[in-house]
Structure formats: structure tokens, C-alpha cells
Amino acid sequence: MQAAATLRRGELVAFPTETVYGLGADATSDSAVAAIFAAKDRPRFNPLIVHVSDISSARAIGRFNATALRLAEQFWPGPLTLVVSRTPNCPISLLASAGLSSIAIRIPSHPTARRLIEAAGRPLAAPSANRSGTLSPTRAEHVRTSLGKHLAMILDDGPVPLGIESTVISCLEEPPRLLRPGSISGEAAASLLERPLRKGPVSDSPETPIAPGQMLSHYAPNARLRLNVDRPRAEEALLAFGADTPRHEGPMLNLSRTGDLVEAAANLFAMLHDLDKSGVAEIAVMPIPHEGLGEAINDRLARAAAPRPALGTPSPQGIG
Ligand code: TXA
Ligand code: MG
């Protein structure tokens, strides 16, 4: 299958699912996932849904508690996405999770989607195949108009059967939370689980206290971040960008020596992790141009640099 080979080379392929057309990339490749964000032109890194073809592949990348397993067994394959924790050695790009410790997984029922995932032999990250802020595509021509020039291929298999995105349920909380309604209703999930679901997104505003176990445990490094730094201090680690970097003795990684923002996005979360592991108290980050994917990179860095509540602060909701 040509589309599968194209995906394995790290290029983007749009494909039909039963809900909407997806903009697919190899979910294990940081650079392929970065190409999705570049094509969609999103000012922020929203986490993406990872598509697999069977439950054992799903369990290799996400931790399924009893609730998640119950929902998966009842509704997969089909228009349901489950948010669970990433497994310890999860091979999926951290960028696909937008730096979260959780992952959204779905097994589509559309035969073309299933064949493609199987032929690619790896999980596929796929948001809806439209530019940010436009309607979700239900036909190949919608994809061509919106994203055509960014795509290596569009698998045209006619109009999709459902036309609305999958229901998203987070199993990180108990009871689970309906994050996005879709054609599998919250009631159907609640009746299977014999308890009502929580509803609505969890706010990720830094002002909102987040109970332990809630979803937006955005990956924040243990080290403090200092942004827009031209001269790092000797004791800091340096996250550099571009060819013109200051002399630095301490740990240093470069997001992109050539100043390529797509490459920088691909490296962002993995490099933050690696510098954090070196045990420094502070990571200095060089200025990143505020254009193209630079906007999303700067948004993410600003969140990671924002003051956060001290770890271990008791939460009013108790330990969840
Ligand atoms: O029907 C669909 O779900 C389509 C097809 C292509 O599968 N995909 C789709 O993807 O709608 P996208 O990227 O447009 O929507 C992904 C949704 C977003 O609402 C996102 O916030 C949520 O899933 N999501 C993804 N990962 C998450 C996570 N770790 N925690 C919470 N929400 C997550
Ligand atoms: Mg969408």
C-alpha cells in the first residue's frame, strides 16, 4: 500500500475514518507529528488522537484501568476516543500528547483507516484534516481545499458515514469525564458503567486549581525555565535555537541549528525532558521567533515557565 510507505517516510496522508477525514502521520515520529501542527496552522499544541487497529496495540501505549477497558471492549472499533495515562515506555511522540502524561487513543471502524494503520505497522496520529478554525472535513475534496498543498496523499474513499468527531472520554478521573460529545452518547457510556460521567473540559488555566489525577498535568519540567535568554548562567542548562549560540559549558541541546521551527517543535518536549534529567535547577531558553510554529512553541514554553503551585500542596478535593 503506497499510502503506508508514505507514512513510514514521515510524510502526511489524509484518510477517511467513520467520523471525519483525519490528517495522519506516524505517531512515533516527532518530526512527522510536527508536520501535522505546521499544516494545521494551530497557534497552540493541542494533543492529538492516536489511532491503532487493535486493543493490544492500544495497551502498549496507554494504561487501561478497568473503566477504560470496559468502554474499549464495548465501543471499539468505533467513534470513541479514550484518554488514559501513557505507558512508561510509550513509543509515541511526546509532541502528539502535547507534553501531557496522558494519551488519547481510538480504534476506528472505517475499513480504509484500519487497512492503513495495519499496513503502516505503527500507530497514526490524526487530528481532523482541516486547517485550524475551519469545519471538519467529511469528503476528500474538503481536505484538498483546506490542506491540499501540505499533503503527500489523500486517500479518497467518498463521504464519511458519521460526519462528527469521536466522543472523547477521559478515564484519568473516576467517574470518567466526557470531554467532547459525539455520536456515542454520554448516556450510553454511563449506562454501561452504571454511573453518570463528569462533563465538560478540565480548565488548564494556571489560576484553576487542578486536583491530583485530573487531566491537565501538563508536563512541566522540575527545573525552572528562564525564557528569551541570550546569555545563560554557568549553572544553567541551555535550550538553544539557531546557529548563533553562546559559549556554554553546562548541558546544552539545540532545538534546531538551522533555525527550522518545524524541527524545533519536533524536538521541544524530548529536549526539555532530557535537560531536566540532567538535574539542573534552571533551564535557560534562547529566544524563538514568534512566527509559524514558533507561536505554538512560545505558548508552550510560557506555560512551562509560569509559576505553579508547590508539589504536595493538599488539594481541597483530597487525593483523587
Ligand atoms: O473523530 C475524530 O476524533 C477525528 C478522527 C480523525 O479520528 N479526530 C479528531 O482529532 O477530531 P482532533 O485533533 O481534531 O481532536 C482531538 C481531541 C481534542 O478535543 C483534544 O483536546 C482531545 O482530543 N485530546 C487529545 N489528547 C488528549 C489528552 N491527552 N487529554 C485530553 N484531551 C485530549
Ligand atoms: Mg478538529
mmCIF file of C-alpha atoms and ligand atoms in Angstrom:
data_model
loop_
_atom_site.group_PDB
_atom_site.id
_atom_site.type_symbol
_atom_site.label_atom_id
_atom_site.label_comp_id
_atom_site.label_asym_id
_atom_site.label_seq_id
_atom_site.Cartn_x
_atom_site.Cartn_y
_atom_site.Cartn_z
ATOM 1 C CA MET A 1 0.000 0.000 0.000
ATOM 2 C CA GLN A 2 1.598 3.223 -1.192
ATOM 3 C CA ALA A 3 -0.011 5.388 1.488
ATOM 4 C CA ALA A 4 1.535 3.233 4.230
ATOM 5 C CA ALA A 5 5.013 3.624 2.744
ATOM 6 C CA THR A 6 4.463 7.374 2.507
ATOM 7 C CA LEU A 7 3.540 7.494 6.205
ATOM 8 C CA ARG A 8 6.592 5.445 7.155
ATOM 9 C CA ARG A 9 8.760 8.026 5.370
ATOM 10 C CA GLY A 10 7.360 10.646 7.777
ATOM 11 C CA GLU A 11 5.012 12.318 5.304
ATOM 12 C CA LEU A 12 1.361 13.263 5.841
ATOM 13 C CA VAL A 13 -1.538 11.220 4.435
ATOM 14 C CA ALA A 14 -5.188 12.206 4.845
ATOM 15 C CA PHE A 15 -7.504 9.232 5.289
ATOM 16 C CA PRO A 16 -11.195 8.630 5.920
ATOM 17 C CA THR A 17 -12.478 7.400 9.272
ATOM 18 C CA GLU A 18 -16.121 6.767 10.165
ATOM 19 C CA THR A 19 -16.259 10.227 11.820
ATOM 20 C CA VAL A 20 -14.305 12.698 9.662
ATOM 21 C CA TYR A 21 -11.203 12.627 7.448
ATOM 22 C CA GLY A 22 -8.027 12.558 9.523
ATOM 23 C CA LEU A 23 -4.657 14.170 8.832
ATOM 24 C CA GLY A 24 -2.415 11.193 9.522
ATOM 25 C CA ALA A 25 1.237 10.915 10.460
ATOM 26 C CA ASP A 26 3.491 8.293 12.044
ATOM 27 C CA ALA A 27 2.723 8.858 15.731
ATOM 28 C CA THR A 28 6.144 7.550 16.775
ATOM 29 C CA SER A 29 7.990 10.248 14.800
ATOM 30 C CA ASP A 30 8.454 13.693 16.377
ATOM 31 C CA SER A 31 9.132 15.295 13.015
ATOM 32 C CA ALA A 32 6.101 13.705 11.316
ATOM 33 C CA VAL A 33 3.883 14.888 14.190
ATOM 34 C CA ALA A 34 5.429 18.382 13.982
ATOM 35 C CA ALA A 35 4.452 18.435 10.298
ATOM 36 C CA ILE A 36 0.791 17.968 11.359
ATOM 37 C CA PHE A 37 0.939 21.064 13.557
ATOM 38 C CA ALA A 38 2.658 23.040 10.808
ATOM 39 C CA ALA A 39 -0.023 22.035 8.271
ATOM 40 C CA LYS A 40 -2.948 22.789 10.608
ATOM 41 C CA ASP A 41 -1.511 26.167 11.488
ATOM 42 C CA ARG A 42 -2.561 25.950 15.128
ATOM 43 C CA PRO A 43 -1.230 28.621 17.462
ATOM 44 C CA ARG A 44 -1.050 26.020 20.245
ATOM 45 C CA PHE A 45 -0.084 22.388 20.523
ATOM 46 C CA ASN A 46 -3.361 20.594 21.150
ATOM 47 C CA PRO A 47 -2.854 16.943 21.955
ATOM 48 C CA LEU A 48 -3.732 14.611 19.079
ATOM 49 C CA ILE A 49 -5.650 11.347 18.897
ATOM 50 C CA VAL A 50 -3.514 8.271 18.229
ATOM 51 C CA HIS A 51 -5.218 5.672 16.036
ATOM 52 C CA VAL A 52 -4.448 1.979 16.413
ATOM 53 C CA SER A 53 -6.024 -1.149 14.956
ATOM 54 C CA ASP A 54 -6.444 -3.411 17.991
ATOM 55 C CA ILE A 55 -6.638 -3.380 21.785
ATOM 56 C CA SER A 56 -3.221 -4.914 22.317
ATOM 57 C CA SER A 57 -1.624 -2.050 20.354
ATOM 58 C CA ALA A 58 -3.681 0.371 22.435
ATOM 59 C CA ARG A 59 -2.428 -1.221 25.651
ATOM 60 C CA ALA A 60 1.182 -0.920 24.512
ATOM 61 C CA ILE A 61 0.858 2.884 24.522
ATOM 62 C CA GLY A 62 -1.771 3.562 27.204
ATOM 63 C CA ARG A 63 -2.581 2.205 30.654
ATOM 64 C CA PHE A 64 -6.101 0.859 30.703
ATOM 65 C CA ASN A 65 -7.812 0.689 34.070
ATOM 66 C CA ALA A 66 -10.998 -1.396 34.443
ATOM 67 C CA THR A 67 -13.212 1.510 33.338
ATOM 68 C CA ALA A 68 -11.196 2.222 30.207
ATOM 69 C CA LEU A 69 -11.138 -1.455 29.322
ATOM 70 C CA ARG A 70 -14.868 -1.754 29.726
ATOM 71 C CA LEU A 71 -15.505 1.214 27.408
ATOM 72 C CA ALA A 72 -12.957 -0.049 24.880
ATOM 73 C CA GLU A 73 -14.444 -3.528 24.766
ATOM 74 C CA GLN A 74 -17.945 -2.188 24.290
ATOM 75 C CA PHE A 75 -17.384 0.633 21.788
ATOM 76 C CA TRP A 76 -14.217 -0.209 19.814
ATOM 77 C CA PRO A 77 -13.795 -0.237 16.918
ATOM 78 C CA GLY A 78 -15.883 2.929 16.658
ATOM 79 C CA PRO A 79 -16.221 6.672 17.223
ATOM 80 C CA LEU A 80 -14.923 6.752 20.801
ATOM 81 C CA THR A 81 -11.600 8.209 21.969
ATOM 82 C CA LEU A 82 -10.277 7.262 25.400
ATOM 83 C CA VAL A 83 -7.804 9.415 27.305
ATOM 84 C CA VAL A 84 -5.566 7.305 29.546
ATOM 85 C CA SER A 85 -2.045 7.609 31.005
ATOM 86 C CA ARG A 86 0.896 6.945 28.728
ATOM 87 C CA THR A 87 2.696 3.693 29.469
ATOM 88 C CA PRO A 88 6.199 4.108 30.977
ATOM 89 C CA ASN A 89 7.965 3.240 27.730
ATOM 90 C CA CYS A 90 5.340 4.676 25.430
ATOM 91 C CA PRO A 91 6.905 4.951 21.948
ATOM 92 C CA ILE A 92 4.515 7.706 20.859
ATOM 93 C CA SER A 93 5.977 11.177 20.235
ATOM 94 C CA LEU A 94 5.637 13.449 23.271
ATOM 95 C CA LEU A 95 4.572 16.151 20.858
ATOM 96 C CA ALA A 96 1.470 14.074 19.951
ATOM 97 C CA SER A 97 0.498 14.275 23.642
ATOM 98 C CA ALA A 98 1.434 17.993 23.626
ATOM 99 C CA GLY A 99 3.648 17.276 26.605
ATOM 100 C CA LEU A 100 0.875 15.680 28.685
ATOM 101 C CA SER A 101 1.472 12.474 30.588
ATOM 102 C CA SER A 102 -1.761 11.165 29.076
ATOM 103 C CA ILE A 103 -2.666 9.980 25.610
ATOM 104 C CA ALA A 104 -5.887 9.936 23.560
ATOM 105 C CA ILE A 105 -6.421 6.636 21.722
ATOM 106 C CA ARG A 106 -9.017 5.404 19.284
ATOM 107 C CA ILE A 107 -9.630 2.306 17.171
ATOM 108 C CA PRO A 108 -11.597 3.464 14.132
ATOM 109 C CA SER A 109 -14.098 1.161 12.453
ATOM 110 C CA HIS A 110 -13.687 2.520 8.913
ATOM 111 C CA PRO A 111 -12.161 -0.277 6.800
ATOM 112 C CA THR A 112 -9.826 2.075 4.902
ATOM 113 C CA ALA A 113 -8.498 3.559 8.135
ATOM 114 C CA ARG A 114 -7.954 0.091 9.577
ATOM 115 C CA ARG A 115 -6.151 -1.162 6.488
ATOM 116 C CA LEU A 116 -3.909 1.889 6.504
ATOM 117 C CA ILE A 117 -2.936 1.540 10.187
ATOM 118 C CA GLU A 118 -2.211 -2.151 9.711
ATOM 119 C CA ALA A 119 -0.166 -1.593 6.557
ATOM 120 C CA ALA A 120 1.792 1.248 8.174
ATOM 121 C CA GLY A 121 2.549 -1.094 11.063
ATOM 122 C CA ARG A 122 2.515 1.696 13.609
ATOM 123 C CA PRO A 123 0.046 3.983 15.386
ATOM 124 C CA LEU A 124 -1.116 7.039 13.433
ATOM 125 C CA ALA A 125 -1.622 10.448 14.989
ATOM 126 C CA ALA A 126 -4.520 12.155 13.251
ATOM 127 C CA PRO A 127 -6.484 15.285 14.022
ATOM 128 C CA SER A 128 -9.366 16.230 11.759
ATOM 129 C CA ALA A 129 -7.891 17.118 8.359
ATOM 130 C CA ASN A 130 -8.783 20.803 8.278
ATOM 131 C CA ARG A 131 -6.919 23.981 8.993
ATOM 132 C CA SER A 132 -7.392 25.292 12.495
ATOM 133 C CA GLY A 133 -10.685 27.115 12.924
ATOM 134 C CA THR A 134 -12.378 25.661 9.836
ATOM 135 C CA LEU A 135 -15.010 22.935 9.527
ATOM 136 C CA SER A 136 -14.122 19.280 9.897
ATOM 137 C CA PRO A 137 -13.835 17.524 6.543
ATOM 138 C CA THR A 138 -16.337 14.839 5.625
ATOM 139 C CA ARG A 139 -15.223 14.430 1.998
ATOM 140 C CA ALA A 140 -11.824 14.241 0.327
ATOM 141 C CA GLU A 141 -12.485 17.473 -1.565
ATOM 142 C CA HIS A 142 -12.846 19.352 1.748
ATOM 143 C CA VAL A 143 -9.390 18.113 2.694
ATOM 144 C CA ARG A 144 -7.936 19.053 -0.686
ATOM 145 C CA THR A 145 -9.275 22.616 -0.433
ATOM 146 C CA SER A 146 -8.170 23.138 3.151
ATOM 147 C CA LEU A 147 -4.826 21.340 3.301
ATOM 148 C CA GLY A 148 -4.010 20.004 -0.156
ATOM 149 C CA LYS A 149 -0.642 21.652 -0.538
ATOM 150 C CA HIS A 150 0.665 20.203 2.735
ATOM 151 C CA LEU A 151 -0.229 16.607 1.963
ATOM 152 C CA ALA A 152 1.684 13.856 0.259
ATOM 153 C CA MET A 153 -1.556 11.947 -0.372
ATOM 154 C CA ILE A 154 -5.291 11.924 0.230
ATOM 155 C CA LEU A 155 -6.960 8.513 0.375
ATOM 156 C CA ASP A 156 -10.307 9.338 -1.208
ATOM 157 C CA ASP A 157 -12.975 6.892 -0.174
ATOM 158 C CA GLY A 158 -16.040 9.059 -0.615
ATOM 159 C CA PRO A 159 -18.078 10.789 2.077
ATOM 160 C CA VAL A 160 -17.631 9.535 5.642
ATOM 161 C CA PRO A 161 -20.606 7.865 7.322
ATOM 162 C CA LEU A 162 -20.925 9.907 10.551
ATOM 163 C CA GLY A 163 -19.600 13.399 9.896
ATOM 164 C CA ILE A 164 -18.960 14.412 13.519
ATOM 165 C CA GLU A 165 -15.820 13.818 15.510
ATOM 166 C CA SER A 166 -15.491 10.994 18.002
ATOM 167 C CA THR A 167 -16.754 11.194 21.555
ATOM 168 C CA VAL A 168 -13.794 11.841 23.887
ATOM 169 C CA ILE A 169 -13.880 10.347 27.400
ATOM 170 C CA SER A 170 -11.084 10.805 29.910
ATOM 171 C CA CYS A 171 -10.512 7.774 32.127
ATOM 172 C CA LEU A 172 -7.944 9.663 34.220
ATOM 173 C CA GLU A 173 -10.670 10.516 36.711
ATOM 174 C CA GLU A 174 -13.238 8.427 38.495
ATOM 175 C CA PRO A 175 -16.006 8.706 37.416
ATOM 176 C CA PRO A 176 -14.647 9.340 33.941
ATOM 177 C CA ARG A 177 -15.213 12.665 32.233
ATOM 178 C CA LEU A 178 -16.941 13.350 28.927
ATOM 179 C CA LEU A 179 -14.552 15.835 27.308
ATOM 180 C CA ARG A 180 -16.200 16.033 23.894
ATOM 181 C CA PRO A 181 -19.666 14.785 22.980
ATOM 182 C CA GLY A 182 -20.010 12.745 19.809
ATOM 183 C CA SER A 183 -22.113 10.035 18.289
ATOM 184 C CA ILE A 184 -21.542 7.629 21.163
ATOM 185 C CA SER A 185 -23.594 9.396 23.793
ATOM 186 C CA GLY A 186 -22.558 10.131 27.346
ATOM 187 C CA GLU A 187 -25.712 8.243 28.398
ATOM 188 C CA ALA A 188 -24.637 5.100 26.540
ATOM 189 C CA ALA A 189 -21.265 5.206 28.303
ATOM 190 C CA ALA A 190 -22.915 5.973 31.668
ATOM 191 C CA SER A 191 -25.359 3.111 31.330
ATOM 192 C CA LEU A 192 -22.559 0.668 30.512
ATOM 193 C CA LEU A 193 -20.569 1.878 33.538
ATOM 194 C CA GLU A 194 -23.659 2.152 35.750
ATOM 195 C CA ARG A 195 -22.726 5.642 36.924
ATOM 196 C CA PRO A 196 -23.000 9.158 35.498
ATOM 197 C CA LEU A 197 -19.981 10.758 33.814
ATOM 198 C CA ARG A 198 -18.488 14.101 34.725
ATOM 199 C CA LYS A 199 -18.925 16.598 31.929
ATOM 200 C CA GLY A 200 -17.012 19.342 30.207
ATOM 201 C CA PRO A 201 -13.365 20.061 29.681
ATOM 202 C CA VAL A 202 -10.959 20.492 32.563
ATOM 203 C CA SER A 203 -9.661 24.027 32.532
ATOM 204 C CA ASP A 204 -5.926 24.344 32.069
ATOM 205 C CA SER A 205 -5.742 27.914 33.209
ATOM 206 C CA PRO A 206 -2.923 28.328 35.730
ATOM 207 C CA GLU A 207 -5.403 30.047 38.093
ATOM 208 C CA THR A 208 -7.625 26.967 38.315
ATOM 209 C CA PRO A 209 -6.566 24.522 40.994
ATOM 210 C CA ILE A 210 -6.172 21.087 39.477
ATOM 211 C CA ALA A 211 -6.990 18.113 41.648
ATOM 212 C CA PRO A 212 -4.461 15.294 41.689
ATOM 213 C CA GLY A 213 -5.243 12.799 38.982
ATOM 214 C CA GLN A 214 -7.002 15.332 36.802
ATOM 215 C CA MET A 215 -6.067 15.563 33.182
ATOM 216 C CA LEU A 216 -4.071 18.649 32.554
ATOM 217 C CA SER A 217 -0.944 17.557 34.366
ATOM 218 C CA HIS A 218 0.873 19.243 31.500
ATOM 219 C CA TYR A 219 4.446 18.138 31.542
ATOM 220 C CA ALA A 220 6.293 20.849 33.383
ATOM 221 C CA PRO A 221 9.971 20.334 33.979
ATOM 222 C CA ASN A 222 11.228 20.167 37.561
ATOM 223 C CA ALA A 223 13.758 22.829 36.641
ATOM 224 C CA ARG A 224 12.582 26.419 36.377
ATOM 225 C CA LEU A 225 12.552 27.870 32.877
ATOM 226 C CA ARG A 226 14.044 31.254 32.020
ATOM 227 C CA LEU A 227 12.882 32.428 28.592
ATOM 228 C CA ASN A 228 14.388 34.656 25.885
ATOM 229 C CA VAL A 229 17.865 34.264 27.272
ATOM 230 C CA ASP A 230 20.886 35.391 25.248
ATOM 231 C CA ARG A 231 23.445 34.793 27.973
ATOM 232 C CA PRO A 232 22.868 31.686 30.052
ATOM 233 C CA ARG A 233 24.364 31.472 33.521
ATOM 234 C CA ALA A 234 27.113 28.929 34.070
ATOM 235 C CA GLU A 235 24.966 26.758 36.365
ATOM 236 C CA GLU A 236 22.004 26.618 33.978
ATOM 237 C CA ALA A 237 21.249 24.153 31.214
ATOM 238 C CA LEU A 238 20.731 25.778 27.829
ATOM 239 C CA LEU A 239 17.996 25.046 25.319
ATOM 240 C CA ALA A 240 19.453 26.730 22.269
ATOM 241 C CA PHE A 241 17.964 27.690 18.914
ATOM 242 C CA GLY A 242 19.754 28.514 15.684
ATOM 243 C CA ALA A 243 23.375 28.583 14.568
ATOM 244 C CA ASP A 244 24.452 31.539 16.651
ATOM 245 C CA THR A 245 24.638 30.112 20.173
ATOM 246 C CA PRO A 246 26.527 31.493 23.168
ATOM 247 C CA ARG A 247 29.509 29.603 24.562
ATOM 248 C CA HIS A 248 28.199 27.353 27.338
ATOM 249 C CA GLU A 249 29.912 24.743 29.495
ATOM 250 C CA GLY A 250 26.822 23.189 31.079
ATOM 251 C CA PRO A 251 24.314 20.827 29.471
ATOM 252 C CA MET A 252 23.084 22.211 26.155
ATOM 253 C CA LEU A 253 20.748 20.984 23.424
ATOM 254 C CA ASN A 254 19.800 22.807 20.251
ATOM 255 C CA LEU A 255 16.163 22.779 19.077
ATOM 256 C CA SER A 256 17.321 23.462 15.531
ATOM 257 C CA ARG A 257 20.768 24.536 14.412
ATOM 258 C CA THR A 258 19.367 25.709 11.095
ATOM 259 C CA GLY A 259 16.612 27.740 12.753
ATOM 260 C CA ASP A 260 13.883 25.472 11.364
ATOM 261 C CA LEU A 261 10.749 25.910 13.506
ATOM 262 C CA VAL A 262 9.210 22.572 12.459
ATOM 263 C CA GLU A 263 12.373 20.785 13.587
ATOM 264 C CA ALA A 264 12.328 22.838 16.804
ATOM 265 C CA ALA A 265 8.718 21.798 17.513
ATOM 266 C CA ALA A 266 9.643 18.167 16.913
ATOM 267 C CA ASN A 267 12.460 18.406 19.466
ATOM 268 C CA LEU A 268 10.792 20.603 22.077
ATOM 269 C CA PHE A 269 9.324 18.146 24.589
ATOM 270 C CA ALA A 270 12.011 15.483 24.256
ATOM 271 C CA MET A 271 14.794 18.048 24.779
ATOM 272 C CA LEU A 272 13.071 19.653 27.766
ATOM 273 C CA HIS A 273 12.833 16.174 29.286
ATOM 274 C CA ASP A 274 16.485 15.424 28.621
ATOM 275 C CA LEU A 275 17.765 18.716 30.042
ATOM 276 C CA ASP A 276 15.520 18.271 33.067
ATOM 277 C CA LYS A 277 17.002 14.812 33.650
ATOM 278 C CA SER A 278 20.458 16.381 33.943
ATOM 279 C CA GLY A 279 19.244 17.655 37.338
ATOM 280 C CA VAL A 280 19.877 21.402 36.865
ATOM 281 C CA ALA A 281 17.784 23.888 38.846
ATOM 282 C CA GLU A 282 17.204 26.151 35.861
ATOM 283 C CA ILE A 283 16.935 25.801 32.100
ATOM 284 C CA ALA A 284 17.633 28.903 30.017
ATOM 285 C CA VAL A 285 15.834 29.031 26.680
ATOM 286 C CA MET A 286 17.050 31.174 23.808
ATOM 287 C CA PRO A 287 14.529 33.413 22.014
ATOM 288 C CA ILE A 288 12.324 31.601 19.481
ATOM 289 C CA PRO A 289 10.941 33.679 16.599
ATOM 290 C CA HIS A 290 7.215 34.274 17.020
ATOM 291 C CA GLU A 291 6.148 33.110 13.564
ATOM 292 C CA GLY A 292 4.776 29.869 12.118
ATOM 293 C CA LEU A 293 5.168 27.064 14.667
ATOM 294 C CA GLY A 294 7.194 29.489 16.808
ATOM 295 C CA GLU A 295 3.901 30.785 18.160
ATOM 296 C CA ALA A 296 2.918 27.336 19.459
ATOM 297 C CA ILE A 297 6.424 26.726 20.818
ATOM 298 C CA ASN A 298 6.392 30.049 22.686
ATOM 299 C CA ASP A 299 2.911 29.353 24.039
ATOM 300 C CA ARG A 300 4.086 26.024 25.444
ATOM 301 C CA LEU A 301 7.282 27.481 26.886
ATOM 302 C CA ALA A 302 5.347 30.291 28.557
ATOM 303 C CA ARG A 303 3.074 27.717 30.227
ATOM 304 C CA ALA A 304 6.006 25.631 31.371
ATOM 305 C CA ALA A 305 7.688 28.758 32.772
ATOM 306 C CA ALA A 306 4.585 30.022 34.617
ATOM 307 C CA PRO A 307 4.667 29.766 38.396
ATOM 308 C CA ARG A 308 2.879 26.657 39.588
ATOM 309 C CA PRO A 309 1.548 25.536 42.946
ATOM 310 C CA ALA A 310 4.137 23.761 45.065
ATOM 311 C CA LEU A 311 4.019 19.997 44.758
ATOM 312 C CA GLY A 312 2.446 18.254 47.696
ATOM 313 C CA THR A 313 0.083 21.154 48.483
ATOM 314 C CA PRO A 314 -3.042 19.480 49.849
ATOM 315 C CA SER A 315 -5.944 19.791 47.444
ATOM 316 C CA PRO A 316 -9.455 20.666 48.659
ATOM 317 C CA GLN A 317 -10.769 17.633 46.755
ATOM 318 C CA GLY A 318 -8.368 15.286 48.510
ATOM 319 C CA ILE A 319 -6.170 12.793 46.794
ATOM 320 C CA GLY A 320 -8.054 11.512 43.753
HETATM 321 O O1 TXA B 1 -13.235 11.687 15.108
HETATM 322 C C1 TXA B 1 -12.136 12.079 15.499
HETATM 323 O O2 TXA B 1 -11.810 12.006 16.684
HETATM 324 C C2 TXA B 1 -11.157 12.628 14.445
HETATM 325 C C3 TXA B 1 -10.743 11.471 13.546
HETATM 326 C C4 TXA B 1 -9.720 11.853 12.527
HETATM 327 O O3 TXA B 1 -10.307 10.377 14.329
HETATM 328 N N1 TXA B 1 -10.041 13.265 15.067
HETATM 329 C C5 TXA B 1 -10.145 14.434 15.742
HETATM 330 O O4 TXA B 1 -8.955 14.911 16.255
HETATM 331 O O5 TXA B 1 -11.204 15.025 15.914
HETATM 332 P P1 TXA B 1 -8.754 16.418 16.813
HETATM 333 O O6 TXA B 1 -7.275 16.609 16.984
HETATM 334 O O7 TXA B 1 -9.428 17.386 15.906
HETATM 335 O O8 TXA B 1 -9.412 16.367 18.234
HETATM 336 C C6 TXA B 1 -8.729 15.736 19.305
HETATM 337 C C7 TXA B 1 -9.480 15.968 20.597
HETATM 338 C C8 TXA B 1 -9.296 17.368 21.073
HETATM 339 O O9 TXA B 1 -10.503 17.840 21.637
HETATM 340 C C9 TXA B 1 -8.212 17.213 22.130
HETATM 341 O O10 TXA B 1 -8.217 18.236 23.069
HETATM 342 C C10 TXA B 1 -8.573 15.847 22.712
HETATM 343 O O11 TXA B 1 -8.976 15.092 21.596
HETATM 344 N N2 TXA B 1 -7.385 15.193 23.306
HETATM 345 C C11 TXA B 1 -6.363 14.589 22.684
HETATM 346 N N3 TXA B 1 -5.442 14.143 23.557
HETATM 347 C C12 TXA B 1 -5.899 14.460 24.778
HETATM 348 C C13 TXA B 1 -5.402 14.281 26.101
HETATM 349 N N4 TXA B 1 -4.238 13.678 26.339
HETATM 350 N N5 TXA B 1 -6.144 14.746 27.110
HETATM 351 C C14 TXA B 1 -7.322 15.364 26.878
HETATM 352 N N6 TXA B 1 -7.855 15.576 25.667
HETATM 353 C C15 TXA B 1 -7.145 15.141 24.626
HETATM 354 MG MG MG B 2 -10.640 19.089 14.940
#
